[in-house]
Every structure is written in structure tokens, then in C-alpha cells.
Amino acid sequence: MFTRFWLVSVLYSTWWFLDRDTPSRGGRRCQIFQRLAIWRHLRDYFPVTLVKTADLDPRQNHVFGFHPHGILVAGAFVNFCTEATGFQLLFPGLTPYLLMLPLWFRVPFFRDYIMTGGLIPSDKDSAAYLLRREGGGNAVVIAVGGAPEALDARPGAFTVLIKNRKGFVKLAMEHGAALVPVFSFGENEVFDQVANPKGTWLRWIQERMQKVMGISLPLFHARGVFQYSFGLIPYRKPIFTVVGKPLRVERNEKPSAEEVVAMHEKYMEELCKLFEEHKAKYGVPEDKHLNFV
């Protein structure tokens, strides 16, 4: 405020106030932004591939459960926030919205940037606004494991934080939205992480900071710009994001705890089935299975 550019601060603050509800009302996606050439280069760097296993009805709304979170949910961003992998060609009539921690929508200018990619706050009201729209065509993408799951993201890990995460299932039931399991093979392969098993001082500090700040702080590393031994640039490892078959969900505005648990168990079964059916194609050893925690 107290610089020669104070007028810019005043104008943006006014804009921010008038525009404060936009992130929770579907955001402000921009097709030009989503089709920029830079996203195709990002896709080809890993590369990232979006895999379709079934048709999704554009007349219905959907809740995508994305697994695993990984360090930076690279697969989710490339597939659902850009058109680099052809989401609209594979699923015509469907528009994806990736949920992100609400605190990032309080950062000046950055909030406007992330909204152009179709990102919205990861709170119930923001998701419900899209799921109750008549006519369908909306896909709310939720990284179910969230920030805590990132603390277990490392090459060869198949830990999925889901056992006590039933909110996304209840949300789908309340709005009659189809539940779609999504598993991103290779998501955990693009970064190494400093060892932080439960019970260590590092994990204790990370978990406490996550509870206070809402974000986890994994100590990750990969390659450098001009060398491959150490740095923060992700490894060039292929990511295959497989979109599974939709689970039909009957609308129930006030589902009981038992009904939510039953649907949650059915969802986990379908996620496990999706993983087992496709793991051999993407280099996962036969003896590796999902570990639900």
C-alpha cells in the first residue's frame, strides 16, 4: 500500500472484495489458458497420459476420487486443469474442476491464476455448488488423501489414505452424483522423499505443521536442471491417470452413517479392482497391492 504503486493495491483490493465469492461459485476457467502450448510441453516432459476405461454420461454430475495425491498432484493438474491430454475429447460434455486448499485462494493474483485452470476451493460449499447444477456435465475432482497422504509419497509406495475419508462419498450421495475412482500410476515416482516413518521426530513435526497450517511439507527432491543427481525438478517418469467406471449413486439428501459406510466400501472395492486390472500395464509388480490406511 505504501509505495508509488499504491493505486494498484487499492484497485486490486477492491476487485478482490467484489470477486470474493467467485472461487466458490465455479471459479473462472479460461479455455485459452488451458490450451497453452506450455502444458503440452509439461505433458511430454514426464509424459502424462489420460486413460479412459468407460463412457461418462454428460447429463449427470460426477465426483472423481483421485489417488494417490503424490507430492504435487502433477497428474491431476495436467489432466484436469489443462487440455494437454485431451480430457474434453475423451469425455465430451464434461467439465472437470480440481479442488485445492482454500488458503491458496486468499493469495493475491495467484488466486486469479489458478482459477483460470478450473481450480476451486476444497470445501463442501464449493463442490456442492457445482454438483447441484441442473443438467449435469460437471466433474468435481477430489484428491481424497489430501495433504497428509503426500507425506507417504515416494517411489514404489502404494499407500492410499482413505479408510476414514468418507466426506466425498457422502457429498456424492447427497447430490446423486456418480462416483468415479481414478488411479494415477506413476504419481509417486516423480520425486524422492526424505525418510519420515511414523514415530520419527521429522514425521511428528510434519504432522503438527499440517494440522496448524493445513498443508503438509514433505522434504522431497529429485533431479537438477543440468544434472540428474539432486535437485527439485521432478524425474521424467511416465504418469498414466486411469479413469475408472462410474458407480451409480442414488440421490439421498440425508444418508445415514450406515449407508455412507456401505457406499464407501463399495468405492474402495472398485478402486482396488481398477488398480489390480491395470497395474501390469504400467510396470507395477504382481506382488504389489494397494495399502488402505
Short mmCIF file of C-alpha atoms in Angstrom, two decimals:
data_model
loop_
_atom_site.label_atom_id
_atom_site.label_comp_id
_atom_site.label_asym_id
_atom_site.label_seq_id
_atom_site.Cartn_x
_atom_site.Cartn_y
_atom_site.Cartn_z
CA MET A 1 0.00 0.00 0.00
CA PHE A 2 2.81 2.44 0.92
CA THR A 3 4.65 2.55 -2.41
CA ARG A 4 4.33 4.50 -5.63
CA PHE A 5 2.08 1.66 -6.82
CA TRP A 6 -0.45 2.16 -4.03
CA LEU A 7 -3.19 2.72 -6.59
CA VAL A 8 -2.66 -0.81 -7.96
CA SER A 9 -3.07 -2.20 -4.44
CA VAL A 10 -6.27 -0.22 -3.92
CA LEU A 11 -7.73 -1.28 -7.25
CA TYR A 12 -6.86 -4.95 -6.72
CA SER A 13 -8.18 -4.92 -3.16
CA THR A 14 -11.47 -3.52 -4.46
CA TRP A 15 -11.56 -6.17 -7.18
CA TRP A 16 -10.77 -8.90 -4.67
CA PHE A 17 -13.63 -7.79 -2.43
CA LEU A 18 -16.15 -7.69 -5.28
CA ASP A 19 -14.89 -11.00 -6.65
CA ARG A 20 -14.54 -12.80 -3.29
CA ASP A 21 -17.27 -15.38 -3.94
CA THR A 22 -16.15 -16.39 -7.43
CA PRO A 23 -13.85 -19.26 -6.37
CA SER A 24 -16.75 -20.92 -4.56
CA ARG A 25 -19.11 -20.37 -7.50
CA GLY A 26 -17.31 -22.44 -10.10
CA GLY A 27 -14.30 -20.17 -10.47
CA ARG A 28 -13.35 -18.51 -13.74
CA ARG A 29 -11.83 -21.07 -16.09
CA CYS A 30 -10.24 -19.92 -19.35
CA GLN A 31 -10.04 -22.16 -22.41
CA ILE A 32 -7.17 -20.11 -23.86
CA PHE A 33 -5.12 -20.71 -20.70
CA GLN A 34 -5.92 -24.43 -20.67
CA ARG A 35 -4.81 -24.85 -24.29
CA LEU A 36 -1.46 -23.04 -23.99
CA ALA A 37 1.48 -24.80 -25.64
CA ILE A 38 3.40 -24.86 -22.35
CA TRP A 39 1.04 -27.50 -20.99
CA ARG A 40 1.78 -29.79 -23.93
CA HIS A 41 5.48 -29.45 -23.14
CA LEU A 42 4.74 -30.28 -19.49
CA ARG A 43 2.72 -33.31 -20.61
CA ASP A 44 5.57 -34.54 -22.78
CA TYR A 45 8.20 -34.00 -20.08
CA PHE A 46 7.03 -36.94 -17.96
CA PRO A 47 4.98 -37.84 -20.15
CA VAL A 48 1.41 -37.77 -18.78
CA THR A 49 -1.35 -39.88 -20.36
CA LEU A 50 -5.08 -39.85 -19.57
CA VAL A 51 -6.64 -43.32 -19.90
CA LYS A 52 -10.38 -43.82 -20.38
CA THR A 53 -11.99 -47.12 -19.38
CA ALA A 54 -15.69 -46.25 -19.70
CA ASP A 55 -18.03 -43.58 -21.03
CA LEU A 56 -19.27 -40.96 -18.58
CA ASP A 57 -22.77 -39.52 -19.01
CA PRO A 58 -22.51 -35.75 -19.64
CA ARG A 59 -26.10 -35.34 -18.45
CA GLN A 60 -25.01 -36.30 -14.95
CA ASN A 61 -22.64 -34.72 -12.44
CA HIS A 62 -19.66 -36.74 -11.18
CA VAL A 63 -17.30 -36.91 -8.23
CA PHE A 64 -13.83 -38.14 -9.22
CA GLY A 65 -11.78 -39.64 -6.40
CA PHE A 66 -8.14 -39.07 -7.39
CA HIS A 67 -5.43 -41.37 -5.97
CA PRO A 68 -2.68 -41.08 -4.91
CA HIS A 69 -2.04 -37.46 -4.03
CA GLY A 70 1.70 -37.70 -4.69
CA ILE A 71 3.91 -34.76 -3.84
CA LEU A 72 2.41 -32.15 -6.19
CA VAL A 73 -0.60 -33.94 -7.81
CA ALA A 74 1.11 -33.45 -11.17
CA GLY A 75 -1.15 -35.91 -12.98
CA ALA A 76 -4.30 -34.27 -11.68
CA PHE A 77 -3.19 -30.82 -12.79
CA VAL A 78 -2.11 -31.81 -16.30
CA ASN A 79 -5.17 -33.97 -16.94
CA PHE A 80 -7.92 -31.91 -15.34
CA CYS A 81 -6.67 -28.31 -15.40
CA THR A 82 -5.32 -28.27 -18.96
CA GLU A 83 -6.37 -29.75 -22.28
CA ALA A 84 -2.91 -31.20 -22.94
CA THR A 85 -4.14 -34.79 -22.57
CA GLY A 86 -7.48 -34.24 -24.30
CA PHE A 87 -9.99 -34.53 -21.46
CA GLN A 88 -12.79 -32.91 -23.48
CA LEU A 89 -12.13 -35.24 -26.42
CA LEU A 90 -12.25 -38.33 -24.23
CA PHE A 91 -15.21 -37.17 -22.13
CA PRO A 92 -17.24 -34.77 -24.30
CA GLY A 93 -19.75 -32.60 -22.47
CA LEU A 94 -17.98 -32.98 -19.12
CA THR A 95 -16.08 -30.17 -17.38
CA PRO A 96 -13.58 -31.05 -14.62
CA TYR A 97 -12.95 -28.90 -11.54
CA LEU A 98 -9.97 -29.79 -9.36
CA LEU A 99 -10.29 -28.98 -5.65
CA MET A 100 -7.41 -27.14 -3.96
CA LEU A 101 -6.81 -25.95 -0.38
CA PRO A 102 -8.88 -22.78 0.29
CA LEU A 103 -5.89 -20.86 1.66
CA TRP A 104 -4.41 -20.55 -1.86
CA PHE A 105 -7.48 -18.59 -2.95
CA ARG A 106 -6.55 -15.89 -0.45
CA VAL A 107 -3.22 -15.18 -2.16
CA PRO A 108 -3.47 -12.03 -4.34
CA PHE A 109 -3.12 -12.63 -8.10
CA PHE A 110 -2.30 -16.30 -7.57
CA ARG A 111 -5.99 -16.93 -6.90
CA ASP A 112 -6.86 -15.49 -10.32
CA TYR A 113 -4.18 -17.61 -11.98
CA ILE A 114 -5.33 -20.93 -10.53
CA MET A 115 -8.99 -20.21 -11.26
CA THR A 116 -8.22 -20.00 -14.98
CA GLY A 117 -7.32 -23.70 -14.84
CA GLY A 118 -10.62 -24.68 -13.27
CA LEU A 119 -9.39 -24.98 -9.68
CA ILE A 120 -11.86 -24.32 -6.86
CA PRO A 121 -11.57 -24.40 -3.03
CA SER A 122 -11.70 -27.81 -1.41
CA ASP A 123 -14.67 -27.12 0.83
CA LYS A 124 -18.13 -28.64 0.75
CA ASP A 125 -19.94 -25.49 -0.37
CA SER A 126 -17.73 -25.03 -3.45
CA ALA A 127 -18.18 -28.64 -4.57
CA ALA A 128 -21.91 -28.66 -3.78
CA TYR A 129 -22.46 -25.53 -5.89
CA LEU A 130 -21.33 -27.46 -8.97
CA LEU A 131 -22.98 -30.76 -8.12
CA ARG A 132 -26.43 -29.26 -7.65
CA ARG A 133 -26.42 -27.61 -11.07
CA GLU A 134 -29.22 -28.88 -13.24
CA GLY A 135 -28.32 -30.59 -16.50
CA GLY A 136 -25.15 -32.25 -15.23
CA GLY A 137 -21.85 -32.02 -17.06
CA ASN A 138 -19.66 -31.20 -14.04
CA ALA A 139 -16.90 -33.40 -12.63
CA VAL A 140 -15.55 -32.45 -9.20
CA VAL A 141 -12.05 -33.92 -8.80
CA ILE A 142 -11.00 -34.60 -5.22
CA ALA A 143 -7.52 -35.78 -4.19
CA VAL A 144 -9.01 -37.87 -1.40
CA GLY A 145 -5.81 -38.43 0.57
CA GLY A 146 -5.09 -34.72 0.62
CA ALA A 147 -2.01 -33.15 2.16
CA PRO A 148 -1.43 -35.91 4.77
CA GLU A 149 -1.10 -38.54 2.04
CA ALA A 150 1.75 -36.56 0.47
CA LEU A 151 3.90 -37.50 3.47
CA ASP A 152 3.87 -41.12 2.28
CA ALA A 153 4.51 -40.31 -1.39
CA ARG A 154 7.72 -41.91 -2.63
CA PRO A 155 8.73 -44.27 -5.45
CA GLY A 156 7.27 -47.75 -5.02
CA ALA A 157 4.68 -46.65 -2.45
CA PHE A 158 1.03 -47.60 -2.88
CA THR A 159 -0.40 -46.26 0.37
CA VAL A 160 -3.85 -44.71 -0.05
CA LEU A 161 -5.28 -42.60 2.77
CA ILE A 162 -8.99 -43.36 2.52
CA LYS A 163 -10.34 -45.52 5.37
CA ASN A 164 -11.59 -42.57 7.41
CA ARG A 165 -12.26 -40.27 4.45
CA LYS A 166 -15.94 -40.61 3.68
CA GLY A 167 -16.89 -36.98 3.06
CA PHE A 168 -16.54 -37.24 -0.71
CA VAL A 169 -18.83 -40.29 -0.73
CA LYS A 170 -21.46 -38.51 1.35
CA LEU A 171 -21.21 -35.49 -0.95
CA ALA A 172 -21.90 -37.67 -4.00
CA MET A 173 -24.87 -39.32 -2.27
CA GLU A 174 -26.41 -36.00 -1.22
CA HIS A 175 -26.41 -34.81 -4.84
CA GLY A 176 -26.87 -38.09 -6.67
CA ALA A 177 -23.53 -37.67 -8.45
CA ALA A 178 -21.77 -40.68 -9.92
CA LEU A 179 -18.63 -41.78 -8.05
CA VAL A 180 -15.63 -42.35 -10.31
CA PRO A 181 -12.40 -43.93 -8.99
CA VAL A 182 -9.24 -42.56 -10.59
CA PHE A 183 -5.77 -44.03 -10.06
CA SER A 184 -2.69 -42.24 -11.34
CA PHE A 185 0.08 -44.77 -11.93
CA GLY A 186 3.50 -43.14 -11.61
CA GLU A 187 2.28 -40.24 -9.46
CA ASN A 188 4.58 -41.28 -6.61
CA GLU A 189 7.56 -41.95 -8.87
CA VAL A 190 8.47 -38.40 -9.87
CA PHE A 191 10.02 -37.36 -6.52
CA ASP A 192 12.07 -38.95 -3.76
CA GLN A 193 11.29 -38.02 -0.17
CA VAL A 194 13.44 -37.97 2.95
CA ALA A 195 12.60 -40.98 5.12
CA ASN A 196 9.88 -39.98 7.61
CA PRO A 197 8.26 -43.13 9.06
CA LYS A 198 5.60 -42.65 11.73
CA GLY A 199 7.13 -42.21 15.16
CA THR A 200 10.16 -40.23 13.98
CA TRP A 201 10.72 -36.65 15.01
CA LEU A 202 10.50 -35.48 11.39
CA ARG A 203 7.09 -37.06 10.86
CA TRP A 204 5.89 -35.63 14.20
CA ILE A 205 6.90 -32.10 13.12
CA GLN A 206 5.35 -32.52 9.66
CA GLU A 207 2.04 -33.75 11.06
CA ARG A 208 1.85 -30.94 13.62
CA MET A 209 2.57 -28.34 10.96
CA GLN A 210 -0.06 -29.90 8.70
CA LYS A 211 -2.69 -29.58 11.43
CA VAL A 212 -1.77 -25.95 12.08
CA MET A 213 -1.20 -24.73 8.50
CA GLY A 214 -3.47 -27.08 6.56
CA ILE A 215 -0.64 -28.02 4.19
CA SER A 216 1.96 -30.76 4.52
CA LEU A 217 5.64 -30.08 3.99
CA PRO A 218 7.28 -33.24 2.61
CA LEU A 219 11.04 -32.94 2.21
CA PHE A 220 11.24 -34.01 -1.41
CA HIS A 221 13.98 -33.95 -4.01
CA ALA A 222 14.64 -35.31 -7.49
CA ARG A 223 16.97 -34.06 -10.25
CA GLY A 224 18.56 -30.76 -11.17
CA VAL A 225 18.33 -28.70 -14.35
CA PHE A 226 21.69 -29.78 -15.79
CA GLN A 227 22.40 -32.91 -13.72
CA TYR A 228 20.43 -35.91 -12.52
CA SER A 229 21.86 -36.43 -9.03
CA PHE A 230 19.98 -33.87 -6.92
CA GLY A 231 17.51 -31.01 -7.30
CA LEU A 232 13.83 -30.05 -7.16
CA ILE A 233 12.97 -30.77 -10.80
CA PRO A 234 10.76 -33.90 -10.98
CA TYR A 235 12.13 -37.05 -12.57
CA ARG A 236 11.00 -37.84 -16.11
CA LYS A 237 8.80 -40.77 -15.17
CA PRO A 238 5.61 -41.61 -17.10
CA ILE A 239 2.29 -40.94 -15.39
CA PHE A 240 -0.81 -42.85 -16.51
CA THR A 241 -4.01 -41.49 -14.99
CA VAL A 242 -6.69 -44.17 -15.36
CA VAL A 243 -10.31 -43.04 -15.04
CA GLY A 244 -12.43 -45.97 -13.87
CA LYS A 245 -16.03 -46.95 -14.37
CA PRO A 246 -18.65 -44.77 -12.65
CA LEU A 247 -20.51 -46.07 -9.63
CA ARG A 248 -24.20 -45.28 -9.80
CA VAL A 249 -25.33 -43.30 -6.74
CA GLU A 250 -28.97 -42.66 -5.90
CA ARG A 251 -29.69 -39.20 -4.56
CA ASN A 252 -30.14 -39.20 -0.80
CA GLU A 253 -30.08 -35.75 0.82
CA LYS A 254 -29.67 -37.19 4.32
CA PRO A 255 -27.84 -40.53 4.05
CA SER A 256 -27.38 -42.47 7.26
CA ALA A 257 -23.93 -43.33 8.57
CA GLU A 258 -24.52 -46.97 7.61
CA GLU A 259 -25.46 -46.03 4.05
CA VAL A 260 -22.34 -43.89 3.68
CA VAL A 261 -20.14 -46.69 5.02
CA ALA A 262 -21.69 -49.20 2.61
CA MET A 263 -21.09 -46.94 -0.40
CA HIS A 264 -17.59 -46.11 0.83
CA GLU A 265 -16.71 -49.81 1.00
CA LYS A 266 -18.11 -50.34 -2.49
CA TYR A 267 -15.97 -47.46 -3.75
CA MET A 268 -12.81 -48.93 -2.17
CA GLU A 269 -13.56 -52.27 -3.81
CA GLU A 270 -13.86 -50.61 -7.21
CA LEU A 271 -10.65 -48.64 -6.66
CA CYS A 272 -8.80 -51.82 -5.72
CA LYS A 273 -10.24 -53.59 -8.76
CA LEU A 274 -9.15 -50.71 -11.02
CA PHE A 275 -5.62 -50.89 -9.66
CA GLU A 276 -5.33 -54.66 -9.99
CA GLU A 277 -6.70 -54.70 -13.55
CA HIS A 278 -4.24 -52.11 -14.84
CA LYS A 279 -1.09 -52.38 -12.72
CA ALA A 280 0.69 -54.87 -15.00
CA LYS A 281 0.34 -52.49 -17.97
CA TYR A 282 2.18 -49.73 -16.12
CA GLY A 283 5.10 -51.57 -14.59
CA VAL A 284 3.74 -52.38 -11.13
CA PRO A 285 5.00 -55.78 -9.85
CA GLU A 286 2.42 -58.52 -9.44
CA ASP A 287 3.05 -58.77 -5.68
CA LYS A 288 2.27 -55.07 -5.11
CA HIS A 289 -1.21 -54.14 -3.85
CA LEU A 290 -2.92 -51.04 -2.54
CA ASN A 291 -2.48 -50.38 1.17
CA PHE A 292 -5.58 -48.62 2.53
CA VAL A 293 -4.96 -46.61 5.71
#
